[in-house]
PDB file of C-alpha atoms in Angstrom:
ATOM      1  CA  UNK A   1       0.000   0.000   0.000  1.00 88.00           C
ATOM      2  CA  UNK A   2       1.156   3.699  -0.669  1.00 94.00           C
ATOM      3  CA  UNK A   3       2.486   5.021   2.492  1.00 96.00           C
ATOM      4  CA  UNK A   4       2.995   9.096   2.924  1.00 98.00           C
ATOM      5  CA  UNK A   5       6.054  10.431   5.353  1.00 98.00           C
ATOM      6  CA  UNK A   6       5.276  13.221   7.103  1.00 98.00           C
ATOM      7  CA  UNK A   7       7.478  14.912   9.569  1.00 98.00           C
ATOM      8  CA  UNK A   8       6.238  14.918  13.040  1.00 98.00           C
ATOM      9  CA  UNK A   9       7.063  18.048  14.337  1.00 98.00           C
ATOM     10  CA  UNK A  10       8.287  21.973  12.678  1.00 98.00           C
ATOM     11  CA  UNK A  11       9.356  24.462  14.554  1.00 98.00           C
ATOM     12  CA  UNK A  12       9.200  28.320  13.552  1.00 98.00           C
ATOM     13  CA  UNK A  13       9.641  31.536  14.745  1.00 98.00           C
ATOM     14  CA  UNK A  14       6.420  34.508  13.801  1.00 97.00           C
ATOM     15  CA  UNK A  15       6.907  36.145  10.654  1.00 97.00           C
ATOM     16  CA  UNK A  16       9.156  33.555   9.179  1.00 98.00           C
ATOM     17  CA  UNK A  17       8.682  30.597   6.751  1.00 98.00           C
ATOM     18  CA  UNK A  18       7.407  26.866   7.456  1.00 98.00           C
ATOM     19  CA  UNK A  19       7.899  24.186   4.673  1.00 98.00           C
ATOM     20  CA  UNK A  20       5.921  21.016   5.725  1.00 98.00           C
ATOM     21  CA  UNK A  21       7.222  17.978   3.327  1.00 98.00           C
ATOM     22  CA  UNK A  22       5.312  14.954   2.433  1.00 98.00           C
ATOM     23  CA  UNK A  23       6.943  12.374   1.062  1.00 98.00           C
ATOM     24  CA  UNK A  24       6.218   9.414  -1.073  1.00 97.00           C
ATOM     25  CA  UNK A  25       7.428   7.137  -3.771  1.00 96.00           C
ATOM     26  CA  UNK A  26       6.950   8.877  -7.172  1.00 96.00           C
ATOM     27  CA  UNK A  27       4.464  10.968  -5.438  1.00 97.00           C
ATOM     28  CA  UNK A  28       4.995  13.629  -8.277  1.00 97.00           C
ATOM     29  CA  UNK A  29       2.347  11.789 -10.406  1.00 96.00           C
ATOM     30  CA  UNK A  30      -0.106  11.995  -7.697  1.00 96.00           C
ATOM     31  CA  UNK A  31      -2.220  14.681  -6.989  1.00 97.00           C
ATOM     32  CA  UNK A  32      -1.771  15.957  -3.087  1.00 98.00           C
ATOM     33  CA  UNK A  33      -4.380  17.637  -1.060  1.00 98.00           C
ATOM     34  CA  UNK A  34      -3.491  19.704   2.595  1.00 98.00           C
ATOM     35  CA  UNK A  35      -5.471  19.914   5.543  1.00 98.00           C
ATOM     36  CA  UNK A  36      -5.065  21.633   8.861  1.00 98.00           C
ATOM     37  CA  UNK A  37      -6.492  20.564  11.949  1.00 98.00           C
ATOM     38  CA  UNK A  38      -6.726  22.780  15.257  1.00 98.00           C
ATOM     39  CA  UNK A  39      -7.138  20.691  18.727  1.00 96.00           C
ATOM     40  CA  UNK A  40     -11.040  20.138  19.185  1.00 96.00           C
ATOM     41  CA  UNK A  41     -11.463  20.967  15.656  1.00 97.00           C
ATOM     42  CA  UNK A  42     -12.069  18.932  12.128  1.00 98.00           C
ATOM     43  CA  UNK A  43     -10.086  19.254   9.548  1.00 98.00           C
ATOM     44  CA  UNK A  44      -9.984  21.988   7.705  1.00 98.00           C
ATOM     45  CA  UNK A  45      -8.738  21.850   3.612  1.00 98.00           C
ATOM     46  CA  UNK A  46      -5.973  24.307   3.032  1.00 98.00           C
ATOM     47  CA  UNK A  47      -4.827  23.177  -0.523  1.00 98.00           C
ATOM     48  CA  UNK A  48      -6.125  21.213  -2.958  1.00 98.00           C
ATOM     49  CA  UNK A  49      -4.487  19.419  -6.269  1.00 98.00           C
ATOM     50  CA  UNK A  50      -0.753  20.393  -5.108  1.00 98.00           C
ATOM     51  CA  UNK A  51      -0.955  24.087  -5.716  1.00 98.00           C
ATOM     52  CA  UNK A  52      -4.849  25.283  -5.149  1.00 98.00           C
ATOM     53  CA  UNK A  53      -6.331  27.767  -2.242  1.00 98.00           C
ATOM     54  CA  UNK A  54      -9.412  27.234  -1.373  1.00 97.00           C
ATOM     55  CA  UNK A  55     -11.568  30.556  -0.778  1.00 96.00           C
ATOM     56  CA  UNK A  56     -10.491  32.235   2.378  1.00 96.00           C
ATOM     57  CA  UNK A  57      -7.221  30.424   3.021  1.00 98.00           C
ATOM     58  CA  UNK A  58      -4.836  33.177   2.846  1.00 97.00           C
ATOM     59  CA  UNK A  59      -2.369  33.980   0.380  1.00 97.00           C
ATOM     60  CA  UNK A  60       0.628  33.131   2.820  1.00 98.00           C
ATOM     61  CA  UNK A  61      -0.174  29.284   2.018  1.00 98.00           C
ATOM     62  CA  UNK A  62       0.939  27.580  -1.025  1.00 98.00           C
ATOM     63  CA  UNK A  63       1.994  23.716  -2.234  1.00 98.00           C
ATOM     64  CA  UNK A  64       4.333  22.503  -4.392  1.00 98.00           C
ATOM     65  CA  UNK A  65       4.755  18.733  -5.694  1.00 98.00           C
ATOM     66  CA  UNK A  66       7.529  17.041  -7.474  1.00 95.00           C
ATOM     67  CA  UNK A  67       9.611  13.943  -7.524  1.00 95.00           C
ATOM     68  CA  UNK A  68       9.152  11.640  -4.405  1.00 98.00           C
ATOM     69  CA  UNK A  69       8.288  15.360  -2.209  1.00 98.00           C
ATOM     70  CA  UNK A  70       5.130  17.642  -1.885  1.00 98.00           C
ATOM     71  CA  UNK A  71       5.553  20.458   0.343  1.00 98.00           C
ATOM     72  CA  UNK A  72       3.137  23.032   1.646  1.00 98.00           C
ATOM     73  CA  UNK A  73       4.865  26.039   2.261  1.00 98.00           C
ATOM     74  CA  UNK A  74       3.422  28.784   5.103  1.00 98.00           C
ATOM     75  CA  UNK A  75       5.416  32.598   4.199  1.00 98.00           C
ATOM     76  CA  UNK A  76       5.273  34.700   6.953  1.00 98.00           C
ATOM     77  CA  UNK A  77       3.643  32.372   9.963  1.00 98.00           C
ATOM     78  CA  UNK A  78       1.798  33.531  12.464  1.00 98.00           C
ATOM     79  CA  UNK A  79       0.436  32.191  15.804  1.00 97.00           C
ATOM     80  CA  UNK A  80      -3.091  31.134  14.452  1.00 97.00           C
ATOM     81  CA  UNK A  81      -0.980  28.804  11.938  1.00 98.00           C
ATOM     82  CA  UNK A  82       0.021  26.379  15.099  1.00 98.00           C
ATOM     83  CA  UNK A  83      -1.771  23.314  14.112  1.00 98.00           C
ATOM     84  CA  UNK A  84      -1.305  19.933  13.117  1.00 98.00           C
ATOM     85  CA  UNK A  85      -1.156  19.267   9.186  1.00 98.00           C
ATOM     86  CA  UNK A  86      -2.403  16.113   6.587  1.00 98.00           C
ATOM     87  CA  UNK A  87      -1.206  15.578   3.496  1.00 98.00           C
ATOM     88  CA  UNK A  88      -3.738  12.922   1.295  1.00 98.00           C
ATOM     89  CA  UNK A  89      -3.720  11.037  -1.627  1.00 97.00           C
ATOM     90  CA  UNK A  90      -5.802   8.643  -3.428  1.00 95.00           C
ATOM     91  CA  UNK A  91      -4.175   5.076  -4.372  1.00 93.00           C
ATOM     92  CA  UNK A  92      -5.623   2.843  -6.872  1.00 87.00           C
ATOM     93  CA  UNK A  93      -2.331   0.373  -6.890  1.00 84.00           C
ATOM     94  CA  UNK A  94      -4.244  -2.110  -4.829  1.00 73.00           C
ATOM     95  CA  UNK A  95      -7.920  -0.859  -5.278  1.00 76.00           C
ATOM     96  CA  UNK A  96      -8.924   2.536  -4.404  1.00 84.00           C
ATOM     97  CA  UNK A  97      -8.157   4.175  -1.197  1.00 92.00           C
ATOM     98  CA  UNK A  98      -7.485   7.141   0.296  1.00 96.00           C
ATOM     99  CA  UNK A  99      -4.383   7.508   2.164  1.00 97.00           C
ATOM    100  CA  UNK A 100      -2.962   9.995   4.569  1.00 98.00           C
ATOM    101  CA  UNK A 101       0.116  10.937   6.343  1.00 98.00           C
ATOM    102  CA  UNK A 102       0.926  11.101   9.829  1.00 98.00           C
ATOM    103  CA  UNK A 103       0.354  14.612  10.206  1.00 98.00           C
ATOM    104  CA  UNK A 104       3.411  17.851  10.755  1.00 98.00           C
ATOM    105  CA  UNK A 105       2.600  19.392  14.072  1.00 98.00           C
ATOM    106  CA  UNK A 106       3.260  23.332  13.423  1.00 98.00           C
ATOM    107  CA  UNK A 107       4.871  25.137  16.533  1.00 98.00           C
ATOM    108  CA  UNK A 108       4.613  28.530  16.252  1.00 98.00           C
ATOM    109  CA  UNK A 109       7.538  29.682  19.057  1.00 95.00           C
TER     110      UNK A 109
ATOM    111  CA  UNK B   1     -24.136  26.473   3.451  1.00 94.00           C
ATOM    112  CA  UNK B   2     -22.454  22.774   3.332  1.00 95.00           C
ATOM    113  CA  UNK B   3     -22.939  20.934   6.476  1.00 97.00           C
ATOM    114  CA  UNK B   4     -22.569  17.394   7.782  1.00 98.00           C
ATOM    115  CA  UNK B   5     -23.512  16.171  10.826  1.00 98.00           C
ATOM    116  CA  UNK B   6     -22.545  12.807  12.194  1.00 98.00           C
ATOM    117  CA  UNK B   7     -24.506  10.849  14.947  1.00 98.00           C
ATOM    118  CA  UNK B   8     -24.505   7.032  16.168  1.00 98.00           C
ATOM    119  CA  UNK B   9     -21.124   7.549  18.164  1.00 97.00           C
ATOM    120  CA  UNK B  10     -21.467   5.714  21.756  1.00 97.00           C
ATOM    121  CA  UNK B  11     -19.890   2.878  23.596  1.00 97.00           C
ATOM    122  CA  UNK B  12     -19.521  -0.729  22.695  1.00 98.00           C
ATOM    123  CA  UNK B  13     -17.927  -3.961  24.198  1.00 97.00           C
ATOM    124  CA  UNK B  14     -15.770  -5.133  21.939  1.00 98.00           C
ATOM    125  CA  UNK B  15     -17.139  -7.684  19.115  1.00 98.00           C
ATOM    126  CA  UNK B  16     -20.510  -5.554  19.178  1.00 98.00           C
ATOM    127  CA  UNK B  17     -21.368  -3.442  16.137  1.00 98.00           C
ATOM    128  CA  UNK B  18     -22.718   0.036  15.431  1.00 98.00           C
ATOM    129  CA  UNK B  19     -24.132   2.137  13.017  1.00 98.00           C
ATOM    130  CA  UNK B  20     -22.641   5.524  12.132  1.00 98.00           C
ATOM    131  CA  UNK B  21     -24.862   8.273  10.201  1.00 98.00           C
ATOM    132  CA  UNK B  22     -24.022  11.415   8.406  1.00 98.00           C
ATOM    133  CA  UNK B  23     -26.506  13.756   7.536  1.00 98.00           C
ATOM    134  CA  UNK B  24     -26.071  16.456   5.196  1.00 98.00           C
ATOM    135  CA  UNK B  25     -27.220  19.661   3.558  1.00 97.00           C
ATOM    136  CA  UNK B  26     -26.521  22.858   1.087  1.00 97.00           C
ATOM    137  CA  UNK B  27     -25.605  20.756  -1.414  1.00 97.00           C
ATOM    138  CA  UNK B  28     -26.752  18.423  -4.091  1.00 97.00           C
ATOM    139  CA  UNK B  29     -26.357  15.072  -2.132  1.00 97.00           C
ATOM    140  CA  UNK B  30     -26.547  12.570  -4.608  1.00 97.00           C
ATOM    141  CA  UNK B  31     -23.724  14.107  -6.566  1.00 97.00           C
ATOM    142  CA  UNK B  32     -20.812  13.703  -4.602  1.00 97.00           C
ATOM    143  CA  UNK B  33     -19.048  11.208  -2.298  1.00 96.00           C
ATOM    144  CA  UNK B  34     -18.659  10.850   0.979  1.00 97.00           C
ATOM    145  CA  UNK B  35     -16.015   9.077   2.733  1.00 97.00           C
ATOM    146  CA  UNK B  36     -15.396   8.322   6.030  1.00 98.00           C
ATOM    147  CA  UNK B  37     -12.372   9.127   7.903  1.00 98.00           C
ATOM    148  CA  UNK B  38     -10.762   8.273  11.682  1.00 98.00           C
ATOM    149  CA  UNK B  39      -8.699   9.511  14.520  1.00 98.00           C
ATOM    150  CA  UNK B  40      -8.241   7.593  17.192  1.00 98.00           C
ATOM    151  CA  UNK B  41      -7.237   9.403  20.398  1.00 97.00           C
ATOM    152  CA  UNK B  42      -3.848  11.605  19.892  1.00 96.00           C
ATOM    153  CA  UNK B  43      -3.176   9.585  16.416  1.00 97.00           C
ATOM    154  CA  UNK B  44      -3.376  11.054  12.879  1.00 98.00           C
ATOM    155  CA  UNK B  45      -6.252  10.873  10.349  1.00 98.00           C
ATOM    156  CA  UNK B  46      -7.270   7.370   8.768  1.00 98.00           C
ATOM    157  CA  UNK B  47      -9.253   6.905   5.886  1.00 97.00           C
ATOM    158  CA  UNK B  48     -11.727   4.058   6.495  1.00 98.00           C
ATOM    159  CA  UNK B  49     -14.179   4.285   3.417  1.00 97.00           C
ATOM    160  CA  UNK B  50     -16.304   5.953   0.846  1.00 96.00           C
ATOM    161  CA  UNK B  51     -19.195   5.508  -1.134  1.00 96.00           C
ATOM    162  CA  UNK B  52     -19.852   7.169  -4.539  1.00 96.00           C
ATOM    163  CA  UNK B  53     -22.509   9.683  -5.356  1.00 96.00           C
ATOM    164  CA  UNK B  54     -24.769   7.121  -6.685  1.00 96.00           C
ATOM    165  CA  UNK B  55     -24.549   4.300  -3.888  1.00 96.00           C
ATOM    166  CA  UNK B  56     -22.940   1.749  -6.711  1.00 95.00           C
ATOM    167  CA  UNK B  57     -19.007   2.051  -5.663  1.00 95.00           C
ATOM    168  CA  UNK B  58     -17.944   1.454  -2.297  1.00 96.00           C
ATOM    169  CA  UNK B  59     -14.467   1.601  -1.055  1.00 95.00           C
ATOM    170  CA  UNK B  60     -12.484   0.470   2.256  1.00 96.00           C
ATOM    171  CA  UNK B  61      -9.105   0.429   4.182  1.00 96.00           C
ATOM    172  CA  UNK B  62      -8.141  -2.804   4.913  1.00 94.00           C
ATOM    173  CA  UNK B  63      -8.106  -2.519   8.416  1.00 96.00           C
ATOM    174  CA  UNK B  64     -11.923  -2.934   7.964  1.00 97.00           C
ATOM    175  CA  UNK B  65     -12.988  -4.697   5.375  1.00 96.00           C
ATOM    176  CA  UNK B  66     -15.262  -7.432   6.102  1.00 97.00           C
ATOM    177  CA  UNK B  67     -16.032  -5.588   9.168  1.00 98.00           C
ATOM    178  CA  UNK B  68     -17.524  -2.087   8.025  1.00 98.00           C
ATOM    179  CA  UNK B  69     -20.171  -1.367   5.698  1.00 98.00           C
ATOM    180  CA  UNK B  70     -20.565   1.917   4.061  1.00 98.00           C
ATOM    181  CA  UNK B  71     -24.423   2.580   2.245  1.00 98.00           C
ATOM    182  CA  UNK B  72     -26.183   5.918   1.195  1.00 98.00           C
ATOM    183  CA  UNK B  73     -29.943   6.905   1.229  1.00 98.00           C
ATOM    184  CA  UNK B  74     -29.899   9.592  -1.012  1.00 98.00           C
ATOM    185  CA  UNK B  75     -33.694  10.205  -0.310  1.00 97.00           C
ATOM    186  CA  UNK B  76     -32.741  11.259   3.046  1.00 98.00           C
ATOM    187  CA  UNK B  77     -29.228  12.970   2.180  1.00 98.00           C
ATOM    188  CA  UNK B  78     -27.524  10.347   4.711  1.00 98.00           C
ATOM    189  CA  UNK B  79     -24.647   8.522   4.286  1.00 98.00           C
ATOM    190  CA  UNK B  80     -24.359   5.243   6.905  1.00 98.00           C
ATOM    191  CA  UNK B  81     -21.438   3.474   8.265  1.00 98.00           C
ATOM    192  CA  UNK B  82     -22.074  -0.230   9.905  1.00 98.00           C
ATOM    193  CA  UNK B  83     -19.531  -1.473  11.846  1.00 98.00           C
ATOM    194  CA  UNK B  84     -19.207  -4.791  13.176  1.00 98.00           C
ATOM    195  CA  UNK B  85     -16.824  -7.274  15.219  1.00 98.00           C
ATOM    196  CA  UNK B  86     -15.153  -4.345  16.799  1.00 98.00           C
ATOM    197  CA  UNK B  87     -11.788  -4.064  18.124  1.00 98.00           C
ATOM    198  CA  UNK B  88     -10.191  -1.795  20.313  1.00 97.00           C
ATOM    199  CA  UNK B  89      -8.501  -0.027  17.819  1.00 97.00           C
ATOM    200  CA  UNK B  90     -11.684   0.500  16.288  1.00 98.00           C
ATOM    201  CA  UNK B  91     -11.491   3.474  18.600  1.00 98.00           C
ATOM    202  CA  UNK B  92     -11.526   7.117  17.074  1.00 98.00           C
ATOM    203  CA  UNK B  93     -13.437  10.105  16.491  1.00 98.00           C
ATOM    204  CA  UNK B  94     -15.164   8.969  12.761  1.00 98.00           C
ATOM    205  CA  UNK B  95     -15.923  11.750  10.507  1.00 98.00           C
ATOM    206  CA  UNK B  96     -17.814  11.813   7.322  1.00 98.00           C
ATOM    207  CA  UNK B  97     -16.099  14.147   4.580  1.00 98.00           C
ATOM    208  CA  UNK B  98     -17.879  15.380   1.644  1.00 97.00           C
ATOM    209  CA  UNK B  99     -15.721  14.482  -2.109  1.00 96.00           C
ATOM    210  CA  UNK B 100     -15.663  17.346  -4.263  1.00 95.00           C
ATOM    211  CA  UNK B 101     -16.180  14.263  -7.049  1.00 93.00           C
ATOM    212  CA  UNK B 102     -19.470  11.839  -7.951  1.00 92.00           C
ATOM    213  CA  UNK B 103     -17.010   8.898  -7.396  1.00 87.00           C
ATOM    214  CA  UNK B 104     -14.302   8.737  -4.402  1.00 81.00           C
ATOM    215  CA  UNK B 105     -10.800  10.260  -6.033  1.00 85.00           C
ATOM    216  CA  UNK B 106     -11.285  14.272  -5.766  1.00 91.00           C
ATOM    217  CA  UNK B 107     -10.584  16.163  -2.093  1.00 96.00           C
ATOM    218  CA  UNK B 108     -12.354  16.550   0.748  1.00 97.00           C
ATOM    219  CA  UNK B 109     -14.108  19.855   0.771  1.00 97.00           C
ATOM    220  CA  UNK B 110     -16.354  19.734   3.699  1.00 97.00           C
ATOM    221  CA  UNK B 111     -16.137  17.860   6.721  1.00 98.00           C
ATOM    222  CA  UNK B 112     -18.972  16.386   9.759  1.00 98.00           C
ATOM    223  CA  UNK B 113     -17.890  17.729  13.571  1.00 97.00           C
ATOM    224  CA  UNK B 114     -16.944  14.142  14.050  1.00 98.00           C
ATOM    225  CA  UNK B 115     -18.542  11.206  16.270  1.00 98.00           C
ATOM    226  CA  UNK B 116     -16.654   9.516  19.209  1.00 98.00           C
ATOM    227  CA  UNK B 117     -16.864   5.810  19.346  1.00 98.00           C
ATOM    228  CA  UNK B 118     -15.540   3.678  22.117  1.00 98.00           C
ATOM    229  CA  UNK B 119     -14.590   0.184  22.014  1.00 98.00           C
ATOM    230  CA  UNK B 120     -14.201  -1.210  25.205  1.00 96.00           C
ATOM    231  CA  UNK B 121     -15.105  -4.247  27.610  1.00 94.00           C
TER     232      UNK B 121
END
């Protein structure tokens, strides 16, 4: 089955950039979705097919996907960023499933 | 407005079954799919399955097929989850997620508050 690698943890001071990686094998060919989750709170979709905003997700956010590495890049972070991040996929190797990584907890010091 | 709402959550001794629904609204039900998807208690997400927009595909993680059953009434814009012979790791908050798609595949635009289910003796 298609596994996703995720970071567990990224640290980073206010104002500065976060790049949250996801990796997986040939992943490039895949189309990656983003979604941030706050404690208490579902999950909220931040990008969509590597590179799209949904409305209201700021400008600050954007994705990037290529190779074996998708990464969803935060410019100029600020405390309301801290929260734990997704990335997905959909696999059809062995049937069709979704699949998600284990998540990037954002620390906002 | 999209909303989902999920209800059924509870407590169960393990080997007992549930059923899991997901109501929804402000959008045109029957032409998207849901999928369900799992966090157990300080763990990541977990897809567990979906259902097209139709009712006629139906897709699950192996950790529960032959267990879990996903179906749709789209007369009643509700999408149900059975579950049966649960485990302990059957334990998570279960959320339905709306697929921007008629068939599984797209992104998960919308998602339910989630419902807690418990699998213990």
């Amino acid at each position: 089955s298609y596994v996703l690698t995720q970071p567990p943890s990224v640290s980073v001071a206010p104002g500065k950039t976060a790049r949250l990686s996801c990796g997986g094998d040939n992943i490039g060919l895949k189309s990656v979705h983003w979604y941030q989750q706050k404690p208490g709170q579902a999950p909220v979709l931040v990008m969509y097919y590597d590179r799209d905003r949904p409305s209201g997700i700021p400008e600050r956010f954007s994705g990037s996907n290529s190779e074996n590495t998708a990464t969803l890049t935060i410019n100029r972070v600020e405390a309301g960023d801290e929260a734990d991040y997704f990335c997905q996929v959909w696999d059809s190797s062995s049937g069709y499933r979704g699949v998600f990584g284990g998540g990037t907890k954002l620390t906002v010091l | 407005e999209m909303e989902l709402l999920e209800s059924g959550g509870g407590s169960v001794q393990p080997g007992g079954s549930l059923r899991l629904s997901c109501s929804a609204s402000g959008f045109t039900f029957r032409n998207y799919a849901i999928s369900w998807v799992r966090q157990a208690p300080g763990k990541g997400l977990e897809w567990v399955s979906g259902v097209s927009g139709r009712g006629d595909h139906t897709y699950y993680a192996d950790s529960v097929k032959g267990r879990f059953t996903v179906s749709r009434d789209n007369s009643k814009n509700t999408v149900y989850l059975e579950m049966s012979s649960l485990r302990g790791d059957d334990t998570a908050v279960y959320y339905c997620a709306k697929d921007t798609s008629a068939d599984s595949g797209a992104y998960f635009d919308s998602w339910g508050q989630g419902a807690l289910v418990t699998v213990s003796s």
